[in-house]
PDB file of C-alpha atoms in Angstrom:
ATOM      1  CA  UNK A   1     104.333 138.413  84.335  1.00 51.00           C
ATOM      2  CA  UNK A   2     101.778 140.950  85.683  1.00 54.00           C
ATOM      3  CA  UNK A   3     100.210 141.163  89.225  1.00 53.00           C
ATOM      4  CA  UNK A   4      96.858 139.479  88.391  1.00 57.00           C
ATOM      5  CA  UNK A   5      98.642 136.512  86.585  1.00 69.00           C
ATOM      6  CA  UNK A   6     101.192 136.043  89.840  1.00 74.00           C
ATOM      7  CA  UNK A   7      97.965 135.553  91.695  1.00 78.00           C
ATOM      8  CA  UNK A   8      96.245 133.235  89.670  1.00 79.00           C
ATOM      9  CA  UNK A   9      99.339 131.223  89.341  1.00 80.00           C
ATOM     10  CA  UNK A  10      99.468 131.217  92.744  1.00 82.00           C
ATOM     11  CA  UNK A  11      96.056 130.496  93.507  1.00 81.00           C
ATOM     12  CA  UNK A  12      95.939 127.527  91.277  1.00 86.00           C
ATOM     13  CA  UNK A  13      99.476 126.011  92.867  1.00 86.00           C
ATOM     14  CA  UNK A  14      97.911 126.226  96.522  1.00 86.00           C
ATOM     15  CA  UNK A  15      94.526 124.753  94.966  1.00 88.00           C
ATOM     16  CA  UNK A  16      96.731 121.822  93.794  1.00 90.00           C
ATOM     17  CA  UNK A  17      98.538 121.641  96.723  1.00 89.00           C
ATOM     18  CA  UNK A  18      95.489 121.517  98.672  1.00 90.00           C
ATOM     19  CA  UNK A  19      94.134 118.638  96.353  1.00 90.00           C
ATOM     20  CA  UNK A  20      97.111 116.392  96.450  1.00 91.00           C
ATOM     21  CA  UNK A  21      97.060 116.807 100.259  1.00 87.00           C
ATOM     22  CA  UNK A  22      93.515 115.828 100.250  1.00 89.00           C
ATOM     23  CA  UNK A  23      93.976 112.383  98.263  1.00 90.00           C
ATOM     24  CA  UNK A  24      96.385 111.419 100.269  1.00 88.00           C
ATOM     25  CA  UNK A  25      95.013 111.953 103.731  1.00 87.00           C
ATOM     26  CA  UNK A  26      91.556 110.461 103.020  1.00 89.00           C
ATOM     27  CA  UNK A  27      92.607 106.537 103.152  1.00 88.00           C
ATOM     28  CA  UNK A  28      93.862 108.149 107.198  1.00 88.00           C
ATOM     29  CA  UNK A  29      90.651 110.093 107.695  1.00 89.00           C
ATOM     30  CA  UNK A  30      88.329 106.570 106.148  1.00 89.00           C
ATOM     31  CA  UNK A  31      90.363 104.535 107.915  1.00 90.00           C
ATOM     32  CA  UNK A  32      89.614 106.506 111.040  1.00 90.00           C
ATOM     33  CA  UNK A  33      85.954 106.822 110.295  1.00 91.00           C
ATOM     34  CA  UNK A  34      85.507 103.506 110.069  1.00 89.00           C
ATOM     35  CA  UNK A  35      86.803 102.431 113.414  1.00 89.00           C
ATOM     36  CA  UNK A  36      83.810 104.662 115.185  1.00 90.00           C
ATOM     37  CA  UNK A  37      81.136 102.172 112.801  1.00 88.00           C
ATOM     38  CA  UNK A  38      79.381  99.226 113.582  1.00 87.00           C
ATOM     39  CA  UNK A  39      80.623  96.480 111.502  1.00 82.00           C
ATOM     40  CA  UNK A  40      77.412  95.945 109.163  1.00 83.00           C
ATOM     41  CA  UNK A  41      78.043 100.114 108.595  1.00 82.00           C
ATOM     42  CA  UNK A  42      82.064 100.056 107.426  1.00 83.00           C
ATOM     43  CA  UNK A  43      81.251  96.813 105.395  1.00 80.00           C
ATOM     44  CA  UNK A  44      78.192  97.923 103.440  1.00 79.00           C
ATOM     45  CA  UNK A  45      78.126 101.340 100.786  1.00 76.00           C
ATOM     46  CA  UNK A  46      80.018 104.250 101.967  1.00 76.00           C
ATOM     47  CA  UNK A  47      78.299 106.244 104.563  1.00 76.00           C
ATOM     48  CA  UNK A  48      79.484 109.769 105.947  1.00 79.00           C
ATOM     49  CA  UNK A  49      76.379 109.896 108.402  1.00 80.00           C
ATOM     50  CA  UNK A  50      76.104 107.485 111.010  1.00 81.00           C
ATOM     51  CA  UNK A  51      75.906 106.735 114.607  1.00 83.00           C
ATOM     52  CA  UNK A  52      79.121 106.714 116.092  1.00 84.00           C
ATOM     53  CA  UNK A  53      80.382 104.163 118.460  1.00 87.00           C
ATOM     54  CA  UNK A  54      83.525 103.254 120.525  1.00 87.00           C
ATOM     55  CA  UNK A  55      82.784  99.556 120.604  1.00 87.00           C
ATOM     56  CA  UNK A  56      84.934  98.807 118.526  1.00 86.00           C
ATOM     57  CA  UNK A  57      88.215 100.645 120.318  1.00 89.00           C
ATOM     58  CA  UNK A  58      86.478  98.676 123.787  1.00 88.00           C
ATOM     59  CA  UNK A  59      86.939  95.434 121.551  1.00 85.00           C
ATOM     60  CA  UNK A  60      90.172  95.461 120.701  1.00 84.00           C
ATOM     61  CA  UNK A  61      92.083  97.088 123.903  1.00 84.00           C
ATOM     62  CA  UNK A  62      90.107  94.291 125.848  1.00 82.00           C
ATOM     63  CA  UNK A  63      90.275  91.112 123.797  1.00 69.00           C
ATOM     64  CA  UNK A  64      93.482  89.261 123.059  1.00 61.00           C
ATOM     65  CA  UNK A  65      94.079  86.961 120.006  1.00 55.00           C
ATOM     66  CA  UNK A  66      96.648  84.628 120.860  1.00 53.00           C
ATOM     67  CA  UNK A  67      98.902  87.160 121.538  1.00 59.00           C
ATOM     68  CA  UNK A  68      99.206  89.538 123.977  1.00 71.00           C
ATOM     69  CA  UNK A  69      96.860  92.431 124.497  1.00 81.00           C
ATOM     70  CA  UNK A  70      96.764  96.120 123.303  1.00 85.00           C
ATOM     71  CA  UNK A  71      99.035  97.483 126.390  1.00 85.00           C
ATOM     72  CA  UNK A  72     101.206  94.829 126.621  1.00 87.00           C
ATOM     73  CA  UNK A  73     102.204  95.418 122.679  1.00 88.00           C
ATOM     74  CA  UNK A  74     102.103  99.033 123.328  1.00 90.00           C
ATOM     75  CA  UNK A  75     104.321  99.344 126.229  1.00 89.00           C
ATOM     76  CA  UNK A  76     106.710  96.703 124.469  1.00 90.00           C
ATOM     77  CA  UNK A  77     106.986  98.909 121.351  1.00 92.00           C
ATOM     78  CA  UNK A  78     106.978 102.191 124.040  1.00 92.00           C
ATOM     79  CA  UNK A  79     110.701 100.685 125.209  1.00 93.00           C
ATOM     80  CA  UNK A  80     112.013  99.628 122.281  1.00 93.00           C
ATOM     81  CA  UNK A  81     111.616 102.526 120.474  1.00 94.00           C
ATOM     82  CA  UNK A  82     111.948 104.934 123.020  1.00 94.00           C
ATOM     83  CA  UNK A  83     115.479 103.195 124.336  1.00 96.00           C
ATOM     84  CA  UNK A  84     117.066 102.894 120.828  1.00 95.00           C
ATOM     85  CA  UNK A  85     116.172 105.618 120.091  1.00 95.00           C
ATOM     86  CA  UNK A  86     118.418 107.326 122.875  1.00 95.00           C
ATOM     87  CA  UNK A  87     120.979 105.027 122.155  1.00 96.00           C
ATOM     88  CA  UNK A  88     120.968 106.150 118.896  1.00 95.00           C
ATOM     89  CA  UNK A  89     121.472 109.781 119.236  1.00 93.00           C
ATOM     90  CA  UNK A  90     124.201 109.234 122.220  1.00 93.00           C
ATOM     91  CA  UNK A  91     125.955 107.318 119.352  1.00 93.00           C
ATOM     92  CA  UNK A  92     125.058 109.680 116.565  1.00 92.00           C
ATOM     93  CA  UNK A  93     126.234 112.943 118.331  1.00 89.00           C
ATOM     94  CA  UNK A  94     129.567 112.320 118.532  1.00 87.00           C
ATOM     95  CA  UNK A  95     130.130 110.255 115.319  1.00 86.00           C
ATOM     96  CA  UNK A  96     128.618 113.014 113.423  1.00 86.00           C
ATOM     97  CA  UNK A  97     130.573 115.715 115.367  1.00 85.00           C
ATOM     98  CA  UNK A  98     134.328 113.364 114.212  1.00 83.00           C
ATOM     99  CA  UNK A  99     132.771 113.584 110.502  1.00 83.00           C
ATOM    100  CA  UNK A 100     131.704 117.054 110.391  1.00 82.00           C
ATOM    101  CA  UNK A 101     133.908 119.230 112.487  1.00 80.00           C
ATOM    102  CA  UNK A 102     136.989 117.076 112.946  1.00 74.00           C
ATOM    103  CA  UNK A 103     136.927 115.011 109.968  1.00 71.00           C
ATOM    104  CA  UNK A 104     138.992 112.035 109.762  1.00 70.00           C
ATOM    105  CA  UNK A 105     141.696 110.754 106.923  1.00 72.00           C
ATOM    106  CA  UNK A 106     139.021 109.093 104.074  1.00 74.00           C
ATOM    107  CA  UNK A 107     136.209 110.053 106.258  1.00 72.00           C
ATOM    108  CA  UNK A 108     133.371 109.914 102.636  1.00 76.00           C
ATOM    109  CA  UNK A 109     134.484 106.094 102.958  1.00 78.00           C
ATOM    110  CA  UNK A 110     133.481 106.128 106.231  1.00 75.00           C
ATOM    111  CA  UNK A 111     130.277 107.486 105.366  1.00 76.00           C
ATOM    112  CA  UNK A 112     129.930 105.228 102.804  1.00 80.00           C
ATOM    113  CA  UNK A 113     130.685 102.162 105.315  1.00 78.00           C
ATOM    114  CA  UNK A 114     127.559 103.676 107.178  1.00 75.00           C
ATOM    115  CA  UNK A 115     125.266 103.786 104.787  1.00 78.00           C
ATOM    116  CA  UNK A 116     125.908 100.500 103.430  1.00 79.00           C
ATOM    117  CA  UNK A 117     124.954  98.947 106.175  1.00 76.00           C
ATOM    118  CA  UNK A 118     121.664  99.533 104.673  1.00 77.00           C
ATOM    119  CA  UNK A 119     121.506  97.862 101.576  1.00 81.00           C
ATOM    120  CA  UNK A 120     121.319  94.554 102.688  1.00 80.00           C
ATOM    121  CA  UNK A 121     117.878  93.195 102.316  1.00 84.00           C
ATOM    122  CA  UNK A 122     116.576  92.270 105.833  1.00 85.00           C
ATOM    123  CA  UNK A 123     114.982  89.183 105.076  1.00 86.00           C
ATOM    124  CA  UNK A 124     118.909  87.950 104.142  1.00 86.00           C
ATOM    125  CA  UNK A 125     120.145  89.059 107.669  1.00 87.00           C
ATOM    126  CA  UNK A 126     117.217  87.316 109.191  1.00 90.00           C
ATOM    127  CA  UNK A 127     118.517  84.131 109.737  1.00 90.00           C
ATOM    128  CA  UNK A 128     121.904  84.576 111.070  1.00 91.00           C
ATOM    129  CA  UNK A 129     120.084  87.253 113.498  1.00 91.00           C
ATOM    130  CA  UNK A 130     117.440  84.836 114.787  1.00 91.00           C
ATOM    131  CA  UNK A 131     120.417  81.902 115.776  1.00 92.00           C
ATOM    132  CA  UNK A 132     122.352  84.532 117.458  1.00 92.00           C
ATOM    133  CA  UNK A 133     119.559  85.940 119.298  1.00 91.00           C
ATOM    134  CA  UNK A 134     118.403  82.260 120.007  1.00 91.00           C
ATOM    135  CA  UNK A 135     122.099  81.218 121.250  1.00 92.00           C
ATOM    136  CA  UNK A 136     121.925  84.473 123.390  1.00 91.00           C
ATOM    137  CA  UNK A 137     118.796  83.209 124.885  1.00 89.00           C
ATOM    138  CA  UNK A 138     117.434  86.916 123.705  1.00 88.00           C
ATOM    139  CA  UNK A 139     114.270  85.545 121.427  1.00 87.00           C
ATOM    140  CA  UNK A 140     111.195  87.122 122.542  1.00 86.00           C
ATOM    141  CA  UNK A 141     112.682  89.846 124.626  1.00 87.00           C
ATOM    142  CA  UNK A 142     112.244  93.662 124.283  1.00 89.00           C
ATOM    143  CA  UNK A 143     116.212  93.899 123.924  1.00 91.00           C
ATOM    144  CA  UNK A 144     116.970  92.113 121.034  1.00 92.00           C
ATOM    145  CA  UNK A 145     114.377  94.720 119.334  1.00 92.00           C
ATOM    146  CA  UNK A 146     116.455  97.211 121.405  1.00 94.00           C
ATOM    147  CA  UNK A 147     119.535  95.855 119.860  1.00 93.00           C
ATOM    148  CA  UNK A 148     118.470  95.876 116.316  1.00 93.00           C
ATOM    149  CA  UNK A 149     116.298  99.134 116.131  1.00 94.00           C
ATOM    150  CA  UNK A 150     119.304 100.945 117.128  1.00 95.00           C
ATOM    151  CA  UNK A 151     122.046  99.430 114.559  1.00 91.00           C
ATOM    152  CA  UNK A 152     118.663  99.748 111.820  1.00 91.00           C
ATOM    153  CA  UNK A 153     117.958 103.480 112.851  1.00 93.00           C
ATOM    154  CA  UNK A 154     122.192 104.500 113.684  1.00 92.00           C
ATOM    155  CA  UNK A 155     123.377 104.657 110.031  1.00 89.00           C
ATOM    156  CA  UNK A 156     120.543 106.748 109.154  1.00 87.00           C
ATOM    157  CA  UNK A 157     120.807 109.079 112.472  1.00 91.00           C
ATOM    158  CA  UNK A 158     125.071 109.504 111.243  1.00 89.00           C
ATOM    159  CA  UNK A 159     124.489 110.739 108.080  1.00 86.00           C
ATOM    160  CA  UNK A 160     121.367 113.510 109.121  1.00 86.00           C
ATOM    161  CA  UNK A 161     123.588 114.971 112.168  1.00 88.00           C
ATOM    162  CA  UNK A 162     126.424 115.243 110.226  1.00 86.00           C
ATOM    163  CA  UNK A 163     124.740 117.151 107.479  1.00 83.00           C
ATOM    164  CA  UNK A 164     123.366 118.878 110.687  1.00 85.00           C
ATOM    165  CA  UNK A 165     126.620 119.239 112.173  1.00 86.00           C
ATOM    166  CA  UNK A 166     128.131 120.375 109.215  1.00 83.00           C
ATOM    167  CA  UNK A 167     126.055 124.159 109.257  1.00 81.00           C
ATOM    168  CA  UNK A 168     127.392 125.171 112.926  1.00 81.00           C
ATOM    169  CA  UNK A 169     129.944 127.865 112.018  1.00 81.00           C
ATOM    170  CA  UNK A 170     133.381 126.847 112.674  1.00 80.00           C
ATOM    171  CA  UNK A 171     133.783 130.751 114.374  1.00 81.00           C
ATOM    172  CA  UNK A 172     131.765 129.376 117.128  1.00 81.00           C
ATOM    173  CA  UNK A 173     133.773 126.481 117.588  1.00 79.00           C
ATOM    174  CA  UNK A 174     136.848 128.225 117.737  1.00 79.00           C
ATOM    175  CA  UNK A 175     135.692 131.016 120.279  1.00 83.00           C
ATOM    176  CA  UNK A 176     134.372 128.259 122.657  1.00 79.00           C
ATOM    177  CA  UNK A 177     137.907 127.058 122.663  1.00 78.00           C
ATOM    178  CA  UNK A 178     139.983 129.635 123.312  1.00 81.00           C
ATOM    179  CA  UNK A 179     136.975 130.161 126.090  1.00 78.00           C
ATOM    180  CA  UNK A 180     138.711 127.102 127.754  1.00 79.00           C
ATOM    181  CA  UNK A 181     135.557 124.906 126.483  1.00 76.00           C
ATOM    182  CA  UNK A 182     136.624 120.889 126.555  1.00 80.00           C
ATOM    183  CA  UNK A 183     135.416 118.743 123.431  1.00 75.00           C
ATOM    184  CA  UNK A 184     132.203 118.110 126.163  1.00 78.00           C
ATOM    185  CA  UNK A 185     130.859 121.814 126.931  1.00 78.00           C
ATOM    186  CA  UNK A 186     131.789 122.531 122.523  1.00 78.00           C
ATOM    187  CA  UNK A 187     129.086 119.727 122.124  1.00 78.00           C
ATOM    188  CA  UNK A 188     126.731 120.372 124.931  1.00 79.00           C
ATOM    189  CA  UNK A 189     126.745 124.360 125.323  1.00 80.00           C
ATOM    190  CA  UNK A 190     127.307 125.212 121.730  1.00 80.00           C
ATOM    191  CA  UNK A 191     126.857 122.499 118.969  1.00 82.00           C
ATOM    192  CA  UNK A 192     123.707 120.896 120.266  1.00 82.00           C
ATOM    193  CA  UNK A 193     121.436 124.157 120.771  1.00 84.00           C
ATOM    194  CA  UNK A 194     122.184 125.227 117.345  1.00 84.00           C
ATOM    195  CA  UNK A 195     121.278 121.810 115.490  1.00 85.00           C
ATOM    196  CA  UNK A 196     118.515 121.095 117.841  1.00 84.00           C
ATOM    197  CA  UNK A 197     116.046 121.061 115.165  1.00 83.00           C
ATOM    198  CA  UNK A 198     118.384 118.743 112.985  1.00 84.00           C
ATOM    199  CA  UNK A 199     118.574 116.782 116.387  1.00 88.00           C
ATOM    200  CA  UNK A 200     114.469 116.452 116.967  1.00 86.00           C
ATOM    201  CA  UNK A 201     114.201 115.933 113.641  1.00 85.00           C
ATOM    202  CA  UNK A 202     116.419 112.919 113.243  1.00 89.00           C
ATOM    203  CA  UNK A 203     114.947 111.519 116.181  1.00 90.00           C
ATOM    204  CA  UNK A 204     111.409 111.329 115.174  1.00 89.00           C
ATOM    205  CA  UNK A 205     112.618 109.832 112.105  1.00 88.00           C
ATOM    206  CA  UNK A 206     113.957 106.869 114.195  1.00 91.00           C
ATOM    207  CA  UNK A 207     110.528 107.075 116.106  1.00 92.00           C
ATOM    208  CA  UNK A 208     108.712 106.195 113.184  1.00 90.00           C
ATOM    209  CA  UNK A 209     110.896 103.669 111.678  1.00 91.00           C
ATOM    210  CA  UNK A 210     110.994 101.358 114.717  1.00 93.00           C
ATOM    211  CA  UNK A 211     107.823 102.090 115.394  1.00 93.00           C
ATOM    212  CA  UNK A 212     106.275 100.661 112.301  1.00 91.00           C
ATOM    213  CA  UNK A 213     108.952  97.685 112.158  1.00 91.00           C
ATOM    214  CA  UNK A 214     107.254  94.577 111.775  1.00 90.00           C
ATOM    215  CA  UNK A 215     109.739  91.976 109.663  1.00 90.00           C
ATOM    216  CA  UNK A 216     112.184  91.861 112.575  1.00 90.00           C
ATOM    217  CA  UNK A 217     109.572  91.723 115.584  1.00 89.00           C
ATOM    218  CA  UNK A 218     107.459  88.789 114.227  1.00 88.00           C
ATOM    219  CA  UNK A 219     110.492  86.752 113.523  1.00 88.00           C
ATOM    220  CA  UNK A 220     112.098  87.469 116.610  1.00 88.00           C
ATOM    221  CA  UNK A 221     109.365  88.576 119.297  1.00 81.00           C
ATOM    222  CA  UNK A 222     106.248  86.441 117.630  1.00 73.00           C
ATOM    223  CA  UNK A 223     104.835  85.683 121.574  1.00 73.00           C
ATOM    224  CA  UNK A 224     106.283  87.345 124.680  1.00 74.00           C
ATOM    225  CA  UNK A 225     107.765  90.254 122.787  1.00 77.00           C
ATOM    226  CA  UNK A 226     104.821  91.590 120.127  1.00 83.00           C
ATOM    227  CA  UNK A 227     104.840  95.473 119.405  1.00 89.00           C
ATOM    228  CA  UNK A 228     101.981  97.423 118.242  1.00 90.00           C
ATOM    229  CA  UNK A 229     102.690  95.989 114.611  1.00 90.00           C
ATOM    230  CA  UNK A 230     101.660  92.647 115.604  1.00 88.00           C
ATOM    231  CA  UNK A 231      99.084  93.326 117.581  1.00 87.00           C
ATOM    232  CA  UNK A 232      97.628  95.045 114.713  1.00 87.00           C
ATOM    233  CA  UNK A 233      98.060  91.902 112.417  1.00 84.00           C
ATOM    234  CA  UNK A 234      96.357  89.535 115.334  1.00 79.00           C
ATOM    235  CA  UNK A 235      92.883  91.781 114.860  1.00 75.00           C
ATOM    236  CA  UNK A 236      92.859  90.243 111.072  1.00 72.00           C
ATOM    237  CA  UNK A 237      90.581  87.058 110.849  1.00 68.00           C
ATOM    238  CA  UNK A 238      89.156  84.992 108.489  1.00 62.00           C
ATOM    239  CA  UNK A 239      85.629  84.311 110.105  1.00 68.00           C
ATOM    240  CA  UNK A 240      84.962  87.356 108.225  1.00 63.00           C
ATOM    241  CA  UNK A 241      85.482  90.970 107.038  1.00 67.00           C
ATOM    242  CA  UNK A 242      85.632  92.508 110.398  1.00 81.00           C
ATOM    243  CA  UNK A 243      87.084  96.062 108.936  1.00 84.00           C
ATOM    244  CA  UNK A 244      85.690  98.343 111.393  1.00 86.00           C
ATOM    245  CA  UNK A 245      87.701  96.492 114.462  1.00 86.00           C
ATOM    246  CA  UNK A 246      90.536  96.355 112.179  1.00 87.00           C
ATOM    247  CA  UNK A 247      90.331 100.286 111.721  1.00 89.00           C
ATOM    248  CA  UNK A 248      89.977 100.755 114.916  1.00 90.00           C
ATOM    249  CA  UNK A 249      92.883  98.961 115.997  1.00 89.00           C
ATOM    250  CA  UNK A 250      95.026 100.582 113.177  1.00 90.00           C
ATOM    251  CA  UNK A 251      94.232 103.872 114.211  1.00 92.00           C
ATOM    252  CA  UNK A 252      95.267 103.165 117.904  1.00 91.00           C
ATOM    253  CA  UNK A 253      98.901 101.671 116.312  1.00 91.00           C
ATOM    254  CA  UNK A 254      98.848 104.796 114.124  1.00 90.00           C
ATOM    255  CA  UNK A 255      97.843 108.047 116.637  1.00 89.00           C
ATOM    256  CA  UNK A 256     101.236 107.674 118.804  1.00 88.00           C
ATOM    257  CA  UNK A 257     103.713 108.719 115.554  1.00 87.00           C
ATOM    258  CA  UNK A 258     100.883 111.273 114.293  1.00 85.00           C
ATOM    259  CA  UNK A 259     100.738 112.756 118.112  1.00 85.00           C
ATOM    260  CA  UNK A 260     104.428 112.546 117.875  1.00 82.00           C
ATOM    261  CA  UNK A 261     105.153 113.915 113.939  1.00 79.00           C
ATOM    262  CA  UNK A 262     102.815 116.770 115.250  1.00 80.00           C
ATOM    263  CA  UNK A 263     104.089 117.754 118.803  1.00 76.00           C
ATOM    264  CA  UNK A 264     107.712 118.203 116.836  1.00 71.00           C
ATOM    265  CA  UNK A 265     106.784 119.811 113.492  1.00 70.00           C
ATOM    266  CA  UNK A 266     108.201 122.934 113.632  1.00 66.00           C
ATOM    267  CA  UNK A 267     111.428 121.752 114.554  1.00 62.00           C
ATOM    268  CA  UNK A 268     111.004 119.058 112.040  1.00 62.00           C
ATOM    269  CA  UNK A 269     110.337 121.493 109.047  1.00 63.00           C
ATOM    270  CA  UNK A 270     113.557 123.406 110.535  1.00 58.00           C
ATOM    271  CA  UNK A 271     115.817 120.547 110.873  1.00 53.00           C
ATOM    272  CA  UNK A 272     115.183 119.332 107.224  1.00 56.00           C
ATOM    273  CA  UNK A 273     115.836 122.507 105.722  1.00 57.00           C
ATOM    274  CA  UNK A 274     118.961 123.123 107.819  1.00 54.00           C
ATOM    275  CA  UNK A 275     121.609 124.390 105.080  1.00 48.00           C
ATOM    276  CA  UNK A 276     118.953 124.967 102.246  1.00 48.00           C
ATOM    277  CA  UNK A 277     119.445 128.647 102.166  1.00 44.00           C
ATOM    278  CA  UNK A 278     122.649 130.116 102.991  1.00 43.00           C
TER     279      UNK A 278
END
């Protein structure tokens, strides 16, 4: 293929790219446009020019619908994401380090046992879940979302770190050792700077997935306990199409994980193609 042709090809690719990208972020980019309308404005034809406004932000950070209030839900989902979270990658670490560098006798069955924690439907688990959180006195409390987020977002975190764990060069390992390093300093001096990426990557994963969990919090947190999610949900009425508030409010729920997603990206991009090119 000549020069000229490699360029065109090129060209075109990155003009698709460009235009998939595009179609994708504009229901974002509307839905934040919207929440800086008046109502009459976001309800009536399309409009790119207007006056913008913050009323609408004002409205729902200040009013509560029979739940609690914007930073009440915030600071609730805040702790239980941010705590299981943790607890997920102190459980992680050294799970993944037993499967990848010290593998254990059938350890793809262990694996397996991980990952199938996943394939039971949540709405089947609910039940059982809420009478054990209810005989535990735990309903509407930040730690039974603690609880949960942790075993939802653990079997994921295994399998990531140990794919992770998996590239650190067994050379390394070795030389650390006859260095005197305990199992400890092997993790913390050695393993964990070179799968950092892998590390902040799996970790914003488990950001985002508890963070947009709503099936578990409004069965078990419906009053004293609402995250973000919820709060979202109490901004829908039925006295009308009220879709500018409703952006609004969505766009508050949805800037933490974007702030987040784009703070990390670079190490995100690196952990996820960890062991693509050797």
């Amino acid at each position: 293929m000549q020069v000229g042709n490699k360029r065109a090809v090129s060209f075109f690719l990155g003009l698709l790219s460009w235009g998939v990208a595009l179609v994708f972020f504009f229901p974002i980019f509307w839905m934040v446009l919207n929440g800086f309308k008046e109502e009459i404005d976001a309800n009536t034809d399309p409009k790119i020019i207007f006056d913008p406004t913050f009323d609408r932000f004002d409205e729902v950070t200040s009013q509560t619908q029979g739940l609690l209030g914007f930073r009440e839900a915030f600071m609730n989902s805040v702790w239980a994401v941010s705590i299981s979270t943790i607890l997920v990658l102190v459980l992680a670490v050294p799970a993944a380090y037993a499967l990848a560098i010290r593998p254990v006798a059938k350890w793809r069955d262990v694996l397996f046992f991980f990952i199938s924690t996943k394939f039971l439907p949540v709405v089947a688990a609910i039940l059982p879940l809420w009478i054990i959180a209810r005989e535990l006195d735990l309903l509407n409390t930040r730690l039974v979302l603690i609880i949960l987020y942790t075993a939802m977002n653990l079997p994921l975190a295994v399998w990531m770190l140990r794919s992770f764990f998996s590239e650190v060069p067994k050379e390394l390992i070795e030389a650390a050792q006859i260095d005197g390093a305990k199992l400890r300093g092997q993790i913390t001096s050695v393993i964990l700077p070179i799968v950092a990426p892998g590390l902040a990557a799996t970790a914003l994963l488990c950001v985002i997935f508890a963070w947009n969990e709503f099936f578990l919090a409004v069965q078990l947190n419906p009053v004293d306990g609402s995250t973000i999610p919820i709060w979202v949900t109490s901004n829908v009425s039925t006295r009308g199409n009220f879709l500018a508030k409703l952006s609004a409010a969505s766009t508050l729920a949805t800037l933490p994980v974007v702030l987040a997603g784009w703070l990390a990206q670079k190490r995100m991009i690196r952990g996820l193609s960890m062991g693509a090119i050797k």
